[in-house]
PDB file of C-alpha atoms and ligand atoms in Angstrom:
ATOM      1  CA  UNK J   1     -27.375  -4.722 -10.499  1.00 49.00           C
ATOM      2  CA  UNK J   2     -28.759  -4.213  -6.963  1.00 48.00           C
ATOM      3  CA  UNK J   3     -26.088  -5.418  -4.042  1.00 67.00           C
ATOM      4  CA  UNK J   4     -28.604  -7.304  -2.139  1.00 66.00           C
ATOM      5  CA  UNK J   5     -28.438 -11.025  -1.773  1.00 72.00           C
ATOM      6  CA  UNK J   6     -24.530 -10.601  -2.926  1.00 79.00           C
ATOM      7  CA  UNK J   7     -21.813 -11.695  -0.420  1.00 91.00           C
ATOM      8  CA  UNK J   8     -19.468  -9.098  -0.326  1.00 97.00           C
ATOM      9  CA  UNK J   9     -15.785  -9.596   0.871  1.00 98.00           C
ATOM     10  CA  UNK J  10     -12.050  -7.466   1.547  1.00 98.00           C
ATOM     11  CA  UNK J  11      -9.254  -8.733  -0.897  1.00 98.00           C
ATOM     12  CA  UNK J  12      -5.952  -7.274   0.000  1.00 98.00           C
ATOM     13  CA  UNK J  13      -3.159  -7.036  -2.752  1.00 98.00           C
ATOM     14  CA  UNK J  14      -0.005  -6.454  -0.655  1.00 98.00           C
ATOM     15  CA  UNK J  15       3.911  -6.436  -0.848  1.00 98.00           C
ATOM     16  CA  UNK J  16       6.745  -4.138  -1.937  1.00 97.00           C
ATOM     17  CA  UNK J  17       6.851  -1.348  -3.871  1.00 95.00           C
ATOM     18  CA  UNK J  18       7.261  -2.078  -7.625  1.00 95.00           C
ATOM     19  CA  UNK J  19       5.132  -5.704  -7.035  1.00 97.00           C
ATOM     20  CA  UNK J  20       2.559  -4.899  -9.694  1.00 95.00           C
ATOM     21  CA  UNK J  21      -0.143  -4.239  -6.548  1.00 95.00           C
ATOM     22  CA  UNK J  22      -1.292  -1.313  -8.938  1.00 92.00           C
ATOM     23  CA  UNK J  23      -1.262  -3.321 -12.251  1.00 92.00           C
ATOM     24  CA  UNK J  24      -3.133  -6.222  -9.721  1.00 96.00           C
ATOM     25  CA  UNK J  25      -6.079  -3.075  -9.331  1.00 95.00           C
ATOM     26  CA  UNK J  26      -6.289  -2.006 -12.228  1.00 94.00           C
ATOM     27  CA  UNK J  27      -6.875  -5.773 -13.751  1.00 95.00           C
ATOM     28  CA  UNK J  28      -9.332  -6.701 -11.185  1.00 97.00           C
ATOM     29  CA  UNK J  29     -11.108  -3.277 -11.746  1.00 95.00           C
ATOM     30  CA  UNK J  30     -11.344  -3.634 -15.376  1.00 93.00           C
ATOM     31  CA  UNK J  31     -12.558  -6.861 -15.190  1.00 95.00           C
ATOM     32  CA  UNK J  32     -15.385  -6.204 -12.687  1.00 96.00           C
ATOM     33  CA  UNK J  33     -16.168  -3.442 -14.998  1.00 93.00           C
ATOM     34  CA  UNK J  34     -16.125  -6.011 -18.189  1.00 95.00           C
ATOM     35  CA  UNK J  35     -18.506  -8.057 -16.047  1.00 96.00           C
ATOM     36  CA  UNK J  36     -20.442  -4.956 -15.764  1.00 97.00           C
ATOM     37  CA  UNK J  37     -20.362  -4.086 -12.149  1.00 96.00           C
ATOM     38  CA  UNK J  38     -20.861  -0.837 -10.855  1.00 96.00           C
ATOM     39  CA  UNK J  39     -17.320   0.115  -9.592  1.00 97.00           C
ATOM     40  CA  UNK J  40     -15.970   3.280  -7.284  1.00 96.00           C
ATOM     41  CA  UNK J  41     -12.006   3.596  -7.199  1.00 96.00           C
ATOM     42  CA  UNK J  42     -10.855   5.804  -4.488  1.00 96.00           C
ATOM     43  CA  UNK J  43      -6.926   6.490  -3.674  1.00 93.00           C
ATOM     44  CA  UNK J  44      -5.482   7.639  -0.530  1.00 91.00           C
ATOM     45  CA  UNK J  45      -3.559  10.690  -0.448  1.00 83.00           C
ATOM     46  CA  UNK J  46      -1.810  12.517   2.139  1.00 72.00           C
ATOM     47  CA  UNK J  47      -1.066  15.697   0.818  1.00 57.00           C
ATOM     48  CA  UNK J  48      -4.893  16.943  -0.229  1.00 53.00           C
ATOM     49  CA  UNK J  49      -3.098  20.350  -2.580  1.00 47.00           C
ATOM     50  CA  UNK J  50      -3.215  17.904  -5.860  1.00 51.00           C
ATOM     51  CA  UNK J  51      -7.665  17.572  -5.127  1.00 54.00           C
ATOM     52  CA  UNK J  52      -9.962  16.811  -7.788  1.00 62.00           C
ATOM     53  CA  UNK J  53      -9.786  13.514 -10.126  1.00 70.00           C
ATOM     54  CA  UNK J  54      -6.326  11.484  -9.416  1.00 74.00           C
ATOM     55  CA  UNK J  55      -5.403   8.717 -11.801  1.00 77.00           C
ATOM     56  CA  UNK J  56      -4.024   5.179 -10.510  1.00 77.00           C
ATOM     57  CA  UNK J  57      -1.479   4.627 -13.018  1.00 74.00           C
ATOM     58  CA  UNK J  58       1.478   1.422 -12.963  1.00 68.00           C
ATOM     59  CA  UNK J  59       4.965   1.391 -13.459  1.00 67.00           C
ATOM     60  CA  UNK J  60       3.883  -0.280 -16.638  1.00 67.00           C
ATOM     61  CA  UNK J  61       1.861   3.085 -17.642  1.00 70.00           C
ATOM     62  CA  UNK J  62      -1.922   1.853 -17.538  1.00 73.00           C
ATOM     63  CA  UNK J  63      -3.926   4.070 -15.850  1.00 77.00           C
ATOM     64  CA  UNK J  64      -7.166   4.394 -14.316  1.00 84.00           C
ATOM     65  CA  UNK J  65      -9.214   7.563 -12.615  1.00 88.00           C
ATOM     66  CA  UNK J  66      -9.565   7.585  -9.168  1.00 92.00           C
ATOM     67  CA  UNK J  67     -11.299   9.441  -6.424  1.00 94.00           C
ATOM     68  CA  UNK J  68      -8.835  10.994  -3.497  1.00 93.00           C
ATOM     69  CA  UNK J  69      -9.361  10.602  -0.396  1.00 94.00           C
ATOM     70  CA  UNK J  70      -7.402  11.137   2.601  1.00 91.00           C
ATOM     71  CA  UNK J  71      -9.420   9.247   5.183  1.00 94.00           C
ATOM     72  CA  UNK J  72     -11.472   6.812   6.248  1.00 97.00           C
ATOM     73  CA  UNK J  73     -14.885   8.256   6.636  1.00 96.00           C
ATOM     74  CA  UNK J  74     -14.488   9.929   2.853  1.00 95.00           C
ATOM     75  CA  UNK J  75     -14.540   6.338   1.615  1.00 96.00           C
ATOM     76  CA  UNK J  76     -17.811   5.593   3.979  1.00 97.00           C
ATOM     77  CA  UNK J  77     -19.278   9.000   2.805  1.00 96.00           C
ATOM     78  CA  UNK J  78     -18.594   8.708  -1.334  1.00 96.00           C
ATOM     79  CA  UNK J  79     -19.410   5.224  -1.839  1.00 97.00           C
ATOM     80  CA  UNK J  80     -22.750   5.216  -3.592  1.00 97.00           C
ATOM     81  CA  UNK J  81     -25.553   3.093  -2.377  1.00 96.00           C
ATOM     82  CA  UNK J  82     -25.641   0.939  -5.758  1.00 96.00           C
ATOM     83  CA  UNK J  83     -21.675   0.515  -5.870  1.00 97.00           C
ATOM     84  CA  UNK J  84     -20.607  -2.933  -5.909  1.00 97.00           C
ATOM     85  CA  UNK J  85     -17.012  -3.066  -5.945  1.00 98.00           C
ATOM     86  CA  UNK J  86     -14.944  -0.714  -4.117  1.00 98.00           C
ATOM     87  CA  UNK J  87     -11.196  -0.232  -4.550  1.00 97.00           C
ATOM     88  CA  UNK J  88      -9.053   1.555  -2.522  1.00 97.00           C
ATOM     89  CA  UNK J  89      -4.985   2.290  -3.762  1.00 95.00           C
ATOM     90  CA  UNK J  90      -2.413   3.173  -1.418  1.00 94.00           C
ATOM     91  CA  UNK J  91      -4.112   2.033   1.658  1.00 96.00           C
ATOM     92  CA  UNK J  92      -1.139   2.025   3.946  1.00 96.00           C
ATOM     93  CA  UNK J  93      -1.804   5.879   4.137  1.00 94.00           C
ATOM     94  CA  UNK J  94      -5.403   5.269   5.527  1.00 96.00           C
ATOM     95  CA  UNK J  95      -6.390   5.608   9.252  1.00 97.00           C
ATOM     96  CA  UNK J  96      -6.859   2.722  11.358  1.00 97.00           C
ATOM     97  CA  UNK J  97     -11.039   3.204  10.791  1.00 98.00           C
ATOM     98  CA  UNK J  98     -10.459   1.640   7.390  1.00 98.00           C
ATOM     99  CA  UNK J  99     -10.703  -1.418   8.343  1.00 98.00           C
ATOM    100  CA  UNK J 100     -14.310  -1.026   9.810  1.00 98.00           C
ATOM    101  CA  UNK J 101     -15.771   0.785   6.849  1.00 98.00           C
ATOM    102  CA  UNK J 102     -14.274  -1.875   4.551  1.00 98.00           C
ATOM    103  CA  UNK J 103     -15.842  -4.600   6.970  1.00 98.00           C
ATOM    104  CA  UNK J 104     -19.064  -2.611   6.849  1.00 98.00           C
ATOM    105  CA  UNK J 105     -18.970  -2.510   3.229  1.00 98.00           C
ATOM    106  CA  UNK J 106     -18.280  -6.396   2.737  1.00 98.00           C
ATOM    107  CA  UNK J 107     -21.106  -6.660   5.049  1.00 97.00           C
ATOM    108  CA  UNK J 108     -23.257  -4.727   2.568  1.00 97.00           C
ATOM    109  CA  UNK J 109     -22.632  -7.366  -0.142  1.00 97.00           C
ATOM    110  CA  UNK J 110     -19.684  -4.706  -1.671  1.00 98.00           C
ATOM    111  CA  UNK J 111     -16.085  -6.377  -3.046  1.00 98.00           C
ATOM    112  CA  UNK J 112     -14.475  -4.077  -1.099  1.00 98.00           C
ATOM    113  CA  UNK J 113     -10.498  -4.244  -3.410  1.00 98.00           C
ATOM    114  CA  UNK J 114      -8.021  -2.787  -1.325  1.00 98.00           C
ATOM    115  CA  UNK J 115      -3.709  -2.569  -2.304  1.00 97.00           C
ATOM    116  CA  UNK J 116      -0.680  -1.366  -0.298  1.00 97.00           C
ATOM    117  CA  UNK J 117       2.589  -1.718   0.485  1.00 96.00           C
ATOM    118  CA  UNK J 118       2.812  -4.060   3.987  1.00 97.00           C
ATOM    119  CA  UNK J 119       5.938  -2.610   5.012  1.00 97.00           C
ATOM    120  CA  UNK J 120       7.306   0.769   5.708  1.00 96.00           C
ATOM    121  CA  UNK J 121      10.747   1.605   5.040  1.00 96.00           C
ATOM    122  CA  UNK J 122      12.475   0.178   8.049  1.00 96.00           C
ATOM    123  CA  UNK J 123      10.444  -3.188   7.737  1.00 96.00           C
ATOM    124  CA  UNK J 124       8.018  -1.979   9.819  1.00 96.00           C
ATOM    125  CA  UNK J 125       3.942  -2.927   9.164  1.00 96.00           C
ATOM    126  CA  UNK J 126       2.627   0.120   7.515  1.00 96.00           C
ATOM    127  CA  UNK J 127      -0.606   2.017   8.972  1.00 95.00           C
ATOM    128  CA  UNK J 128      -3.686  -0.271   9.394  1.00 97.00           C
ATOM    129  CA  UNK J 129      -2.342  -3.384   6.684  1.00 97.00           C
ATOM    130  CA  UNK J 130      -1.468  -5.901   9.629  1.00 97.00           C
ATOM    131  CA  UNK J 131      -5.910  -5.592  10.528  1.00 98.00           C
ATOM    132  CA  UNK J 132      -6.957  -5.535   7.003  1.00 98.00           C
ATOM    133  CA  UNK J 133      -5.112  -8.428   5.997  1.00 98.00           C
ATOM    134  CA  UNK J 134      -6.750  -9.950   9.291  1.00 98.00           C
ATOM    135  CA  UNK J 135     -10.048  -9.426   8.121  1.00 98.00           C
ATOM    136  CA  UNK J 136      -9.619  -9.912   4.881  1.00 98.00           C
ATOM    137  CA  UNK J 137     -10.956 -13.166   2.822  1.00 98.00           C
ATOM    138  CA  UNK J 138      -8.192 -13.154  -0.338  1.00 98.00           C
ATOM    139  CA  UNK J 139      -5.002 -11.954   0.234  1.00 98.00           C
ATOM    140  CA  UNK J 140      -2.264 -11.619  -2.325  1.00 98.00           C
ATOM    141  CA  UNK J 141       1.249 -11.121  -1.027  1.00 98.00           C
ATOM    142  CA  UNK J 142       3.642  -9.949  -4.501  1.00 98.00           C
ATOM    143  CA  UNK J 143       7.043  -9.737  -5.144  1.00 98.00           C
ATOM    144  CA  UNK J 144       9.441  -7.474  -6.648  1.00 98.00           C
ATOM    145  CA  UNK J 145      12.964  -8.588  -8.203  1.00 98.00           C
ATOM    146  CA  UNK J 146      15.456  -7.211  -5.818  1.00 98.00           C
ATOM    147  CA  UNK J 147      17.604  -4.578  -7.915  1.00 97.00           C
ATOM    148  CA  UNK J 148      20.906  -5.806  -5.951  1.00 98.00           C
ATOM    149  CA  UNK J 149      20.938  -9.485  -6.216  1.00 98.00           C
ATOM    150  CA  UNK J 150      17.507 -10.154  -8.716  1.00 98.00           C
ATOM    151  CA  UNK J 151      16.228 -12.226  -6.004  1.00 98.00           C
ATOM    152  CA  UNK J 152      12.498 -12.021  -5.197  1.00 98.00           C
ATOM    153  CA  UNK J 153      12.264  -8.236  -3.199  1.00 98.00           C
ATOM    154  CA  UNK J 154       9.940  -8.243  -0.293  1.00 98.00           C
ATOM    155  CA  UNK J 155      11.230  -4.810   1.140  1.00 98.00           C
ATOM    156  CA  UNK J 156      11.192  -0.909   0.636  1.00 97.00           C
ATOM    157  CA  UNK J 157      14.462   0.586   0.708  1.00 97.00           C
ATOM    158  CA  UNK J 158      14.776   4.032   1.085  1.00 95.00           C
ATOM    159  CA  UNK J 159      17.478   6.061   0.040  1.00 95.00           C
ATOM    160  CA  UNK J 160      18.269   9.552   0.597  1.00 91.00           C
ATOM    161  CA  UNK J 161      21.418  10.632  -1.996  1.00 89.00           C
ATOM    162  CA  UNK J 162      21.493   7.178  -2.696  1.00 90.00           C
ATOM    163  CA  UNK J 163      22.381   5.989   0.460  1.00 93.00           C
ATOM    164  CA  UNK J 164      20.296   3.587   2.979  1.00 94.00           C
ATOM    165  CA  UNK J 165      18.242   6.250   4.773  1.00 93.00           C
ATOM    166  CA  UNK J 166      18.013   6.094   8.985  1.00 91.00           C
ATOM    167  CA  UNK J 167      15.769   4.901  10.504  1.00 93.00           C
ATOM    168  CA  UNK J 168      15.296   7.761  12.935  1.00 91.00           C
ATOM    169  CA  UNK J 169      13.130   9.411   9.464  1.00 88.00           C
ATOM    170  CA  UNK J 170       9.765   9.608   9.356  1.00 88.00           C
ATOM    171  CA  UNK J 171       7.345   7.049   8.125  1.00 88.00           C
ATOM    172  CA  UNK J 172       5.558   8.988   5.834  1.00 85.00           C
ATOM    173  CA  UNK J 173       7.839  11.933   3.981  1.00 78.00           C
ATOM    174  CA  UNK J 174       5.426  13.945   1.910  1.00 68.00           C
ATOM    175  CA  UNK J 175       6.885  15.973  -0.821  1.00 67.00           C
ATOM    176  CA  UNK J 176      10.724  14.508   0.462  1.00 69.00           C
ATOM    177  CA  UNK J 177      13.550  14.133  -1.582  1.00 79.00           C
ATOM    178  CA  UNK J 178      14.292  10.672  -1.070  1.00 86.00           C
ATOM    179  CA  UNK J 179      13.544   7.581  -3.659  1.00 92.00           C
ATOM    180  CA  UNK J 180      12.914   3.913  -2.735  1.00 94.00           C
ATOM    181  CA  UNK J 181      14.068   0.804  -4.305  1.00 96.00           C
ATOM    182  CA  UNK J 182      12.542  -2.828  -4.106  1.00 97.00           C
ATOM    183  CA  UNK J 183      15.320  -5.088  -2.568  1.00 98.00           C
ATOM    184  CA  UNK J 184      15.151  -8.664  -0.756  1.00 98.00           C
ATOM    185  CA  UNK J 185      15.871  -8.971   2.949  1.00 97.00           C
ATOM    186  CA  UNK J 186      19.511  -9.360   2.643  1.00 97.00           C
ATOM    187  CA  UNK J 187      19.987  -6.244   1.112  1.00 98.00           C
ATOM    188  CA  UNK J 188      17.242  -3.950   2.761  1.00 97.00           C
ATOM    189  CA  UNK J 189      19.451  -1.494   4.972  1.00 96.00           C
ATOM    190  CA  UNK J 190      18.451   0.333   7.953  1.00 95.00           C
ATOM    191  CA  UNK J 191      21.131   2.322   9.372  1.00 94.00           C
ATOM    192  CA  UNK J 192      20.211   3.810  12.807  1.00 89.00           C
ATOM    193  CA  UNK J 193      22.178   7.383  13.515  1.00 69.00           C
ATOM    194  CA  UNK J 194      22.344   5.553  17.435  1.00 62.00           C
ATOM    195  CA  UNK J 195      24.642   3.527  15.720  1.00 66.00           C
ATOM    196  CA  UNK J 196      27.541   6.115  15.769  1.00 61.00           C
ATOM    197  CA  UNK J 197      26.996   7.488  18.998  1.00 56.00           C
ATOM    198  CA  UNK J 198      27.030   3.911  20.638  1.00 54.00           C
ATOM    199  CA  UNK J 199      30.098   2.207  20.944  1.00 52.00           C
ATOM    200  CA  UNK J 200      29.729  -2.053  19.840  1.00 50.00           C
ATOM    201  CA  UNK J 201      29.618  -3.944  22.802  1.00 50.00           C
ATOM    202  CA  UNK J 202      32.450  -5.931  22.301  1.00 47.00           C
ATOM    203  CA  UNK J 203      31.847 -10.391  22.781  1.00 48.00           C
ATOM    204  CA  UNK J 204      34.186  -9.899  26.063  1.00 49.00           C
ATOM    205  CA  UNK J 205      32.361  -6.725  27.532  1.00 44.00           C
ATOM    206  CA  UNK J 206      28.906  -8.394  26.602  1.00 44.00           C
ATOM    207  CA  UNK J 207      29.544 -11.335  28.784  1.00 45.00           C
ATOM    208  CA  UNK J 208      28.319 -11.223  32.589  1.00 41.00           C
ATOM    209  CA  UNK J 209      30.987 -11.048  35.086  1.00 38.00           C
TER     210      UNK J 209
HETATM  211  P1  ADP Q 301       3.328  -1.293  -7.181  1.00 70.84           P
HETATM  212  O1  ADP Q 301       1.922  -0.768  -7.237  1.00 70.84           O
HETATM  213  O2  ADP Q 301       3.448  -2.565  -6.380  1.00 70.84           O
HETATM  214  O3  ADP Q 301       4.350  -0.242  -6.751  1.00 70.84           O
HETATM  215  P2  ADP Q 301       3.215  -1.242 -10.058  1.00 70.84           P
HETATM  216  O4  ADP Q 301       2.033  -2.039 -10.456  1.00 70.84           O
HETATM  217  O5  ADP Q 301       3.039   0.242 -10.057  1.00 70.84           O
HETATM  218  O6  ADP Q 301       3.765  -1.742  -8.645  1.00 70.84           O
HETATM  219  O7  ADP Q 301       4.448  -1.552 -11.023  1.00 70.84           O
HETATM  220  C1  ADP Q 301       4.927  -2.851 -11.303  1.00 70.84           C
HETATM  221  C2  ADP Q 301       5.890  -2.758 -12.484  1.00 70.84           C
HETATM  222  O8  ADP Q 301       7.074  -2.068 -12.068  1.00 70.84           O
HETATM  223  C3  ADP Q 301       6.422  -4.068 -12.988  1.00 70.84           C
HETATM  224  O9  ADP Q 301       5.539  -4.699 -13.895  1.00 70.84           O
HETATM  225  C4  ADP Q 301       7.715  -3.667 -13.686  1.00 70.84           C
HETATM  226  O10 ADP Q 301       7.454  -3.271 -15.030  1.00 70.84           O
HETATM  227  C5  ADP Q 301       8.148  -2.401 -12.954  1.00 70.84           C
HETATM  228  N1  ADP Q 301       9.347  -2.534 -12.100  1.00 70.84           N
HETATM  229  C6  ADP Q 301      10.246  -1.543 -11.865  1.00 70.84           C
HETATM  230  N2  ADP Q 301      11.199  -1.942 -10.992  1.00 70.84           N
HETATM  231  C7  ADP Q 301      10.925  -3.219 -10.644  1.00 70.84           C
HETATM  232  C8  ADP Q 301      11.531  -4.184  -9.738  1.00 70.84           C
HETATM  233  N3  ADP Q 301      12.620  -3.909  -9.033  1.00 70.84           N
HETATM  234  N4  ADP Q 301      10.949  -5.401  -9.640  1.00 70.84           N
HETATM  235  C9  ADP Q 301       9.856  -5.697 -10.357  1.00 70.84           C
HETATM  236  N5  ADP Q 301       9.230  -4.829 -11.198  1.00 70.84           N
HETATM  237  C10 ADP Q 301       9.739  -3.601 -11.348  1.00 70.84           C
END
């Protein structure tokens, strides 16, 4: 079905790891295909060694193939002229000129689908999120269950030998050693190595003379 006289749009499926963002995809992808739209599924990926077809696949085990890509202008470049939807997993890894090419697409009459995690590990917005989820028409913030407490998780904690990792790290550790769990604000811990080195300002000392 041609694209023209279609309004396109961005939806952005955000939140913690472990929300269901990828089951979220994969739904709205099927679907669209059910309804018989021509559909392009592209994943970012940082570390380009693993090339050819990459799947999308959920904690749950569903999976879907997907096309990597590790920036912006590959998603610009791949998208076929007689695509209609466009998703995009793992966004938070793209560069900032995501956000125009998905604009560009929605102009084009394209659902442009996009899903990633809002925050990096320290509670930090992650890569070019914060603009997409300006531009974007739908957005759909999900929740994890917080594996301390089993409240609703909103943040990703990352551990390093199962400890709370610093947040001196870097955002982005490709190939690292270090896992992440889905916990609520309370428990999301960011230790800062400064912390050692710097002795507590104590109520008295912090008060001007
Ligand atoms: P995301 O893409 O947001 O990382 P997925 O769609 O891959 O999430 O996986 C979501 C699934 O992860 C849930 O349906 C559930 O089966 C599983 N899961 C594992 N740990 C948790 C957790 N702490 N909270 C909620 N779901 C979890």
């Amino acid at each position: 079905m041609p694209r023209e006289g279609r309004e396109g749009s961005i939806e952005v499926i955000t939140g913690v790891m472990f929300s269901g963002k990828s089951e979220e995809l994969l739904r709205r992808v099927r679907r669209a295909m059910i309804a018989r739209r021509s559909v392009q599924v592209f994943k970012s990926q940082l570390d380009d060694r693993y090339g050819g077809i990459q799947r999308i696949s959920s904690h749950d085990g569903r999976e879907i193939e997907a096309r990597p890509v590790s920036n912006s202008r590959d998603v610009a470049e791949f998208v076929e002229p007689d695509t209609e939807v466009v998703a995009v997993d793992e966004v938070q890894f793209m560069d900032p000129g995501i956000v125009a090419v998905a604009n560009e697409l929605a102009d084009q009459g394209v659902r442009v689908i996009v899903s990633g995690t809002d925050m990096d590990f320290r509670g930090l917005t992650f890569g070019p999120i914060g603009n997409l989820l300006a531009v974007a028409e739908k957005i759909d913030k999900l929740h994890a269950i917080c594996v301390v407490c089993g409240d609703l998780a909103t943040r990703n904690q990352r551990l390093i030998d199962g400890r709370p990792a610093p947040a001196e790290g870097p955002t982005i550790q490709v190939g690292g050693l270090e896992s992440y769990e889905a916990r609520c604000r309370a428990h999301h811990l960011v230790p800062s190595d400064l912390d050692d080195q710097m002795p507590l300002i104590t109520e008295s000392e912090g008060q001007a003379s």
